């Protein structure tokens, strides 16, 4: 890649990316994080980069483990997971990264998977175009320390049933014959089959990524196999002013209210003395 970049302190990438973007809003800023990095040591920085809607793109590579340090459990490791630091199984409930995005009023959340570079490219392009913090979660395998952690979703025999690629404005259909779909039943989502029990395509939810209310986005992001397919694609993409835009507006406004406009005016604005 023909780009500038640098490594920062583990977990503090969002703080550095925030500074880079605000110092020069014309830059396209991309920040690469791991699940331990973004959701454990850097959880605080992560949520505020989302809440502030800094116009940066966060790529969260979620392999559900601390890979670099050789296999300790992370906040996304599944409950019961045996790792170097949980020899009898993890007793914590894992985060869905999306829960933090919605909880922090994030404006863009998409999920993709390492085995599908085409979908990944589409999502990255959309993230780049989004004004505000874009958070792309990439479900990633760690061959050495957490092999096949997303195996249920990627296995050839399950792929069609356990992956649903959603698109704004399109019905949420999936399966080999594209006849299974997601239906809203009261306050719950369920999987139904078109053509069975009087279900028609009209019963299937149509994806609205642009609605401000995050309720349904969160419900979709929380679905997991085997009961549901994993939802991939752009789940949430809503318009809101980015931090640097509001900062620039405030800066302009402050100039109209300012008592002094130049350094000279400031220096001569008060009582002055001449030293002889
Ligand atoms: C300030 C600081 N604390 C701890 C570490 C040690 N450390 C390096 S990588 C890592 C965890 C990496 O896990 P994750 O973010 O999930 O990335 P992965 O290696 O799995 O891609 C830790 C704890 C560090 N480098 N710096
Ligand atoms: Mg990791």
PDB file of N, CA, C and O and ligand atoms in Angstrom, residues 9-10 34-37 41 63 65-69, ligand 1:
ATOM      1  N   UNK A   9       0.820   2.634  20.786  1.00  0.00           N
ATOM      2  CA  UNK A   9       0.745   1.763  21.962  1.00  0.00           C
ATOM      3  C   UNK A   9      -0.508   0.893  21.844  1.00  0.00           C
ATOM      4  O   UNK A   9      -1.575   1.373  21.456  1.00  0.00           O
ATOM      5  N   UNK A  10      -0.354  -0.377  22.182  1.00  0.00           N
ATOM      6  CA  UNK A  10      -1.445  -1.350  22.178  1.00  0.00           C
ATOM      7  C   UNK A  10      -2.687  -0.790  22.882  1.00  0.00           C
ATOM      8  O   UNK A  10      -2.601  -0.325  24.021  1.00  0.00           O
ATOM      9  N   UNK A  34      -7.002  -5.437  17.101  1.00  0.00           N
ATOM     10  CA  UNK A  34      -7.395  -6.812  17.406  1.00  0.00           C
ATOM     11  C   UNK A  34      -8.522  -6.778  18.423  1.00  0.00           C
ATOM     12  O   UNK A  34      -8.854  -5.711  18.949  1.00  0.00           O
ATOM     13  N   UNK A  35      -9.093  -7.943  18.719  1.00  0.00           N
ATOM     14  CA  UNK A  35     -10.195  -7.984  19.691  1.00  0.00           C
ATOM     15  C   UNK A  35      -9.690  -7.657  21.105  1.00  0.00           C
ATOM     16  O   UNK A  35     -10.360  -6.941  21.859  1.00  0.00           O
ATOM     17  N   UNK A  36      -8.509  -8.148  21.442  1.00  0.00           N
ATOM     18  CA  UNK A  36      -7.960  -7.819  22.758  1.00  0.00           C
ATOM     19  C   UNK A  36      -7.619  -6.339  22.819  1.00  0.00           C
ATOM     20  O   UNK A  36      -7.942  -5.635  23.785  1.00  0.00           O
ATOM     21  N   UNK A  37      -7.007  -5.865  21.784  1.00  0.00           N
ATOM     22  CA  UNK A  37      -6.587  -4.473  21.632  1.00  0.00           C
ATOM     23  C   UNK A  37      -7.777  -3.509  21.768  1.00  0.00           C
ATOM     24  O   UNK A  37      -7.766  -2.595  22.597  1.00  0.00           O
ATOM     25  N   UNK A  41      -7.815  -3.997  26.578  1.00  0.00           N
ATOM     26  CA  UNK A  41      -6.948  -2.903  27.042  1.00  0.00           C
ATOM     27  C   UNK A  41      -7.389  -1.541  26.494  1.00  0.00           C
ATOM     28  O   UNK A  41      -7.278  -0.533  27.175  1.00  0.00           O
ATOM     29  N   UNK A  63     -10.328 -12.520  16.137  1.00  0.00           N
ATOM     30  CA  UNK A  63     -10.010 -13.955  16.108  1.00  0.00           C
ATOM     31  C   UNK A  63     -10.307 -14.608  17.457  1.00  0.00           C
ATOM     32  O   UNK A  63      -9.912 -15.740  17.710  1.00  0.00           O
ATOM     33  N   UNK A  65      -9.170 -14.271  20.417  1.00  0.00           N
ATOM     34  CA  UNK A  65      -8.013 -14.727  21.213  1.00  0.00           C
ATOM     35  C   UNK A  65      -6.935 -13.634  21.196  1.00  0.00           C
ATOM     36  O   UNK A  65      -6.949 -12.786  20.310  1.00  0.00           O
ATOM     37  N   UNK A  66      -6.037 -13.644  22.192  1.00  0.00           N
ATOM     38  CA  UNK A  66      -4.823 -12.841  22.087  1.00  0.00           C
ATOM     39  C   UNK A  66      -3.838 -13.699  21.292  1.00  0.00           C
ATOM     40  O   UNK A  66      -3.255 -14.638  21.858  1.00  0.00           O
ATOM     41  N   UNK A  67      -3.662 -13.388  20.042  1.00  0.00           N
ATOM     42  CA  UNK A  67      -2.809 -14.210  19.196  1.00  0.00           C
ATOM     43  C   UNK A  67      -1.331 -13.921  19.407  1.00  0.00           C
ATOM     44  O   UNK A  67      -0.543 -14.817  19.686  1.00  0.00           O
ATOM     45  N   UNK A  68      -0.976 -12.633  19.332  1.00  0.00           N
ATOM     46  CA  UNK A  68       0.440 -12.260  19.357  1.00  0.00           C
ATOM     47  C   UNK A  68       1.137 -12.753  20.618  1.00  0.00           C
ATOM     48  O   UNK A  68       2.289 -13.180  20.579  1.00  0.00           O
ATOM     49  N   UNK A  69       0.422 -12.694  21.750  1.00  0.00           N
ATOM     50  CA  UNK A  69       1.040 -13.118  23.020  1.00  0.00           C
ATOM     51  C   UNK A  69       0.825 -14.622  23.278  1.00  0.00           C
ATOM     52  O   UNK A  69       0.952 -15.085  24.404  1.00  0.00           O
TER      53      UNK A  69
HETATM   54  C1  LIG B   1       0.599  -1.629  26.586  1.00  0.00           C
HETATM   55  C2  LIG B   1       0.768  -3.073  26.232  1.00  0.00           C
HETATM   56  N1  LIG B   1       0.213  -4.013  27.022  1.00  0.00           N
HETATM   57  C3  LIG B   1       0.316  -5.313  26.692  1.00  0.00           C
HETATM   58  C4  LIG B   1       0.974  -5.688  25.557  1.00  0.00           C
HETATM   59  C5  LIG B   1       1.110  -7.156  25.221  1.00  0.00           C
HETATM   60  N2  LIG B   1       0.262  -7.564  24.114  1.00  0.00           N
HETATM   61  C6  LIG B   1       0.702  -7.529  22.841  1.00  0.00           C
HETATM   62  S1  LIG B   1      -0.437  -8.094  21.773  1.00  0.00           S
HETATM   63  C7  LIG B   1      -1.553  -8.402  23.003  1.00  0.00           C
HETATM   64  C8  LIG B   1      -2.908  -8.984  22.740  1.00  0.00           C
HETATM   65  C9  LIG B   1      -3.202  -9.123  21.298  1.00  0.00           C
HETATM   66  O1  LIG B   1      -4.510  -9.621  21.088  1.00  0.00           O
HETATM   67  P1  LIG B   1      -5.426  -9.007  19.969  1.00  0.00           P
HETATM   68  O2  LIG B   1      -5.566  -7.546  20.154  1.00  0.00           O
HETATM   69  O3  LIG B   1      -6.695  -9.821  19.964  1.00  0.00           O
HETATM   70  O4  LIG B   1      -4.595  -9.223  18.618  1.00  0.00           O
HETATM   71  P2  LIG B   1      -4.165 -10.564  17.871  1.00  0.00           P
HETATM   72  O5  LIG B   1      -2.730 -10.810  18.245  1.00  0.00           O
HETATM   73  O6  LIG B   1      -5.081 -11.664  18.287  1.00  0.00           O
HETATM   74  O7  LIG B   1      -4.337 -10.236  16.416  1.00  0.00           O
HETATM   75  C10 LIG B   1      -1.021  -8.049  24.244  1.00  0.00           C
HETATM   76  C11 LIG B   1      -1.719  -8.215  25.518  1.00  0.00           C
HETATM   77  C12 LIG B   1       1.544  -4.669  24.745  1.00  0.00           C
HETATM   78  N3  LIG B   1       2.172  -4.936  23.603  1.00  0.00           N
HETATM   79  N4  LIG B   1       1.427  -3.386  25.118  1.00  0.00           N
END
